[in-house]
Amino acid sequence: MEIYGVKNGKKVENMGMRGYYFAMDDNLVQKIAVGDIALKSLKIDDYPGLDIDRSWEAIHYLLCGDISDGDAPLGYVVPLTSERAIDFGSYGAFSLRAEQVAEALQAMSTLVEAQLRLRYNFPAMVKNEVYPLDPDTVSDEDKDEFFAYMLQHFNEIRRFYSQTVAKGKGLIFYIF
């Protein structure tokens, strides 16, 4: 059974809504956030980025206990808040200033796998229809595999945030 964008151990492209981060100068992020520059006018491929596949809502839920919003600084890891929203594409985008990226990194740096496992409530995620879980096809047998999937992407986010903080940059996150 497939519950997310991995099939037979290989990443499967173009499956559902995927999350993508890209890092850019903090001043540019601010101009985009206030509407002085349209995000669609930029060539996103010109900026360092990270694709987190379909894990975005599940990671946000794991860290914040909800599918949207979420208190800072963990709410900045996958920033799904209306106060950070930017009109972009079908699902919008979200901005983070450099200091918010640094706050999120600090919070992520304190979380080890054992702590994330304590936060992990697979039955609640299924019940609340946290994307990409499908309550009609998922079973308890998928619990460990799904946690490993989220952990892999969480670690990639932490690494990307670390690189972004080291360069003093802000982030844009969007769903496509």
Short mmCIF file of C-alpha atoms in Angstrom, two decimals:
data_model
loop_
_atom_site.label_atom_id
_atom_site.label_comp_id
_atom_site.label_asym_id
_atom_site.label_seq_id
_atom_site.Cartn_x
_atom_site.Cartn_y
_atom_site.Cartn_z
CA MET A 1 0.00 0.00 0.00
CA GLU A 2 1.21 3.49 -0.76
CA ILE A 3 0.37 6.29 1.65
CA TYR A 4 2.73 8.98 0.42
CA GLY A 5 5.23 9.84 -2.33
CA VAL A 6 7.53 6.82 -1.94
CA LYS A 7 6.96 3.60 -3.81
CA ASN A 8 9.17 0.53 -3.58
CA GLY A 9 11.79 2.58 -1.76
CA LYS A 10 12.03 5.17 -4.54
CA LYS A 11 10.75 8.72 -4.58
CA VAL A 12 7.72 9.06 -6.85
CA GLU A 13 7.45 12.43 -8.61
CA ASN A 14 4.33 14.59 -9.05
CA MET A 15 2.15 12.85 -6.52
CA GLY A 16 -0.21 15.21 -4.74
CA MET A 17 0.61 18.44 -3.00
CA ARG A 18 4.31 18.83 -2.27
CA GLY A 19 6.06 21.32 -0.01
CA TYR A 20 9.03 23.36 -1.17
CA TYR A 21 11.29 25.86 0.60
CA PHE A 22 13.64 28.33 -0.97
CA ALA A 23 16.07 30.66 0.74
CA MET A 24 16.67 34.25 -0.29
CA ASP A 25 17.93 37.55 0.99
CA ASP A 26 15.97 38.62 4.05
CA ASN A 27 15.16 42.04 2.56
CA LEU A 28 13.69 40.34 -0.51
CA VAL A 29 11.55 38.10 1.72
CA GLN A 30 10.24 41.21 3.50
CA LYS A 31 9.39 42.92 0.19
CA ILE A 32 7.54 39.82 -0.97
CA ALA A 33 5.69 39.53 2.35
CA VAL A 34 4.37 43.10 2.19
CA GLY A 35 3.50 42.83 -1.51
CA ASP A 36 6.17 45.16 -2.91
CA ILE A 37 7.45 42.32 -5.10
CA ALA A 38 5.26 39.58 -6.54
CA LEU A 39 6.60 36.12 -5.78
CA LYS A 40 5.47 34.93 -9.21
CA SER A 41 7.82 37.48 -10.82
CA LEU A 42 10.87 35.65 -9.43
CA LYS A 43 12.58 32.67 -10.97
CA ILE A 44 12.45 30.26 -8.04
CA ASP A 45 15.12 27.98 -9.51
CA ASP A 46 17.64 30.81 -8.95
CA TYR A 47 17.47 30.26 -5.17
CA PRO A 48 18.67 27.36 -2.98
CA GLY A 49 15.71 25.11 -2.28
CA LEU A 50 14.41 22.00 -0.57
CA ASP A 51 11.56 19.72 -1.67
CA ILE A 52 9.96 17.93 1.29
CA ASP A 53 7.60 15.86 -0.82
CA ARG A 54 4.17 15.35 0.76
CA SER A 55 5.42 15.42 4.37
CA TRP A 56 4.66 19.09 5.03
CA GLU A 57 1.31 18.85 6.84
CA ALA A 58 2.30 15.74 8.79
CA ILE A 59 5.49 17.40 10.06
CA HIS A 60 3.55 20.52 10.99
CA TYR A 61 1.01 18.37 12.86
CA LEU A 62 3.77 16.42 14.60
CA LEU A 63 5.36 19.66 15.86
CA CYS A 64 2.25 21.78 16.51
CA GLY A 65 -0.61 19.33 17.12
CA ASP A 66 -2.77 20.87 14.40
CA ILE A 67 -2.93 21.00 10.61
CA SER A 68 -2.56 24.78 10.43
CA ASP A 69 -1.25 27.65 12.48
CA GLY A 70 0.96 26.63 15.39
CA ASP A 71 2.91 28.58 17.95
CA ALA A 72 6.39 29.89 17.28
CA PRO A 73 9.06 28.74 17.05
CA LEU A 74 7.97 25.22 15.99
CA GLY A 75 5.17 26.77 13.94
CA TYR A 76 7.93 28.28 11.78
CA VAL A 77 9.26 24.87 10.70
CA VAL A 78 6.43 24.39 8.22
CA PRO A 79 4.89 27.87 8.34
CA LEU A 80 1.21 27.28 7.60
CA THR A 81 -0.19 30.41 9.23
CA SER A 82 -2.45 33.01 7.70
CA GLU A 83 -0.27 35.80 9.11
CA ARG A 84 2.63 34.52 6.97
CA ALA A 85 0.51 33.88 3.86
CA ILE A 86 1.41 35.18 0.40
CA ASP A 87 -0.83 34.91 -2.66
CA PHE A 88 0.98 32.41 -4.86
CA GLY A 89 -0.15 29.46 -6.96
CA SER A 90 -3.08 27.27 -6.03
CA TYR A 91 -2.21 26.83 -2.36
CA GLY A 92 -0.35 30.00 -1.46
CA ALA A 93 3.06 30.54 0.04
CA PHE A 94 4.40 31.55 3.44
CA SER A 95 7.33 33.75 4.40
CA LEU A 96 9.84 33.63 7.23
CA ARG A 97 12.30 36.38 8.08
CA ALA A 98 15.88 35.38 8.92
CA GLU A 99 15.32 35.75 12.67
CA GLN A 100 12.29 33.43 12.48
CA VAL A 101 14.31 30.83 10.60
CA ALA A 102 16.95 31.07 13.36
CA GLU A 103 14.28 30.65 16.07
CA ALA A 104 12.90 27.57 14.31
CA LEU A 105 16.37 26.08 13.92
CA GLN A 106 17.07 26.59 17.62
CA ALA A 107 13.83 24.79 18.51
CA MET A 108 14.47 21.95 16.02
CA SER A 109 18.02 21.53 17.34
CA THR A 110 16.66 20.49 20.72
CA LEU A 111 14.44 17.74 19.30
CA VAL A 112 15.96 14.30 18.97
CA GLU A 113 14.26 11.27 17.46
CA ALA A 114 13.06 9.97 20.84
CA GLN A 115 11.30 13.28 21.58
CA LEU A 116 9.66 13.28 18.16
CA ARG A 117 8.45 9.73 18.77
CA LEU A 118 6.82 10.89 22.01
CA ARG A 119 4.93 13.56 20.02
CA TYR A 120 3.93 11.08 17.31
CA ASN A 121 0.28 9.99 17.52
CA PHE A 122 -0.40 8.02 14.36
CA PRO A 123 -4.05 7.16 15.16
CA ALA A 124 -4.82 10.85 15.78
CA MET A 125 -3.12 11.80 12.52
CA VAL A 126 -5.22 9.28 10.62
CA LYS A 127 -8.42 10.33 12.42
CA ASN A 128 -7.73 14.02 11.67
CA GLU A 129 -6.95 13.16 8.04
CA VAL A 130 -3.50 14.72 8.19
CA TYR A 131 -2.14 14.90 4.66
CA PRO A 132 -0.93 12.67 3.04
CA LEU A 133 -2.58 9.94 5.12
CA ASP A 134 -5.74 8.45 3.65
CA PRO A 135 -7.94 7.03 6.43
CA ASP A 136 -9.59 4.68 3.93
CA THR A 137 -6.37 2.92 2.95
CA VAL A 138 -3.87 3.38 5.78
CA SER A 139 -3.42 0.81 8.55
CA ASP A 140 -1.50 0.54 11.81
CA GLU A 141 1.11 -1.45 9.89
CA ASP A 142 2.15 1.84 8.23
CA LYS A 143 2.91 3.59 11.54
CA ASP A 144 6.68 3.00 11.69
CA GLU A 145 7.24 3.54 7.97
CA PHE A 146 5.36 6.84 8.08
CA PHE A 147 7.33 8.05 11.10
CA ALA A 148 10.59 7.22 9.26
CA TYR A 149 9.32 9.19 6.25
CA MET A 150 8.55 12.25 8.40
CA LEU A 151 11.83 11.96 10.32
CA GLN A 152 13.83 11.88 7.09
CA HIS A 153 12.19 15.08 5.88
CA PHE A 154 12.38 16.74 9.30
CA ASN A 155 16.14 16.13 9.31
CA GLU A 156 16.41 17.57 5.79
CA ILE A 157 14.48 20.66 6.91
CA ARG A 158 16.78 21.06 9.92
CA ARG A 159 19.84 20.83 7.64
CA PHE A 160 18.36 23.34 5.17
CA TYR A 161 17.46 25.76 7.98
CA SER A 162 21.00 25.45 9.33
CA GLN A 163 22.45 26.39 5.93
CA THR A 164 19.94 29.24 5.59
CA VAL A 165 20.73 30.64 9.05
CA ALA A 166 24.48 30.44 8.36
CA LYS A 167 23.92 32.72 5.36
CA GLY A 168 21.54 35.09 7.20
CA LYS A 169 18.72 34.43 4.75
CA GLY A 170 14.95 34.26 5.05
CA LEU A 171 12.67 31.61 3.54
CA ILE A 172 9.63 31.22 1.40
CA PHE A 173 7.66 27.98 1.73
CA TYR A 174 4.99 26.99 -0.75
CA ILE A 175 2.83 24.05 -1.65
CA PHE A 176 2.46 22.89 -5.23
#
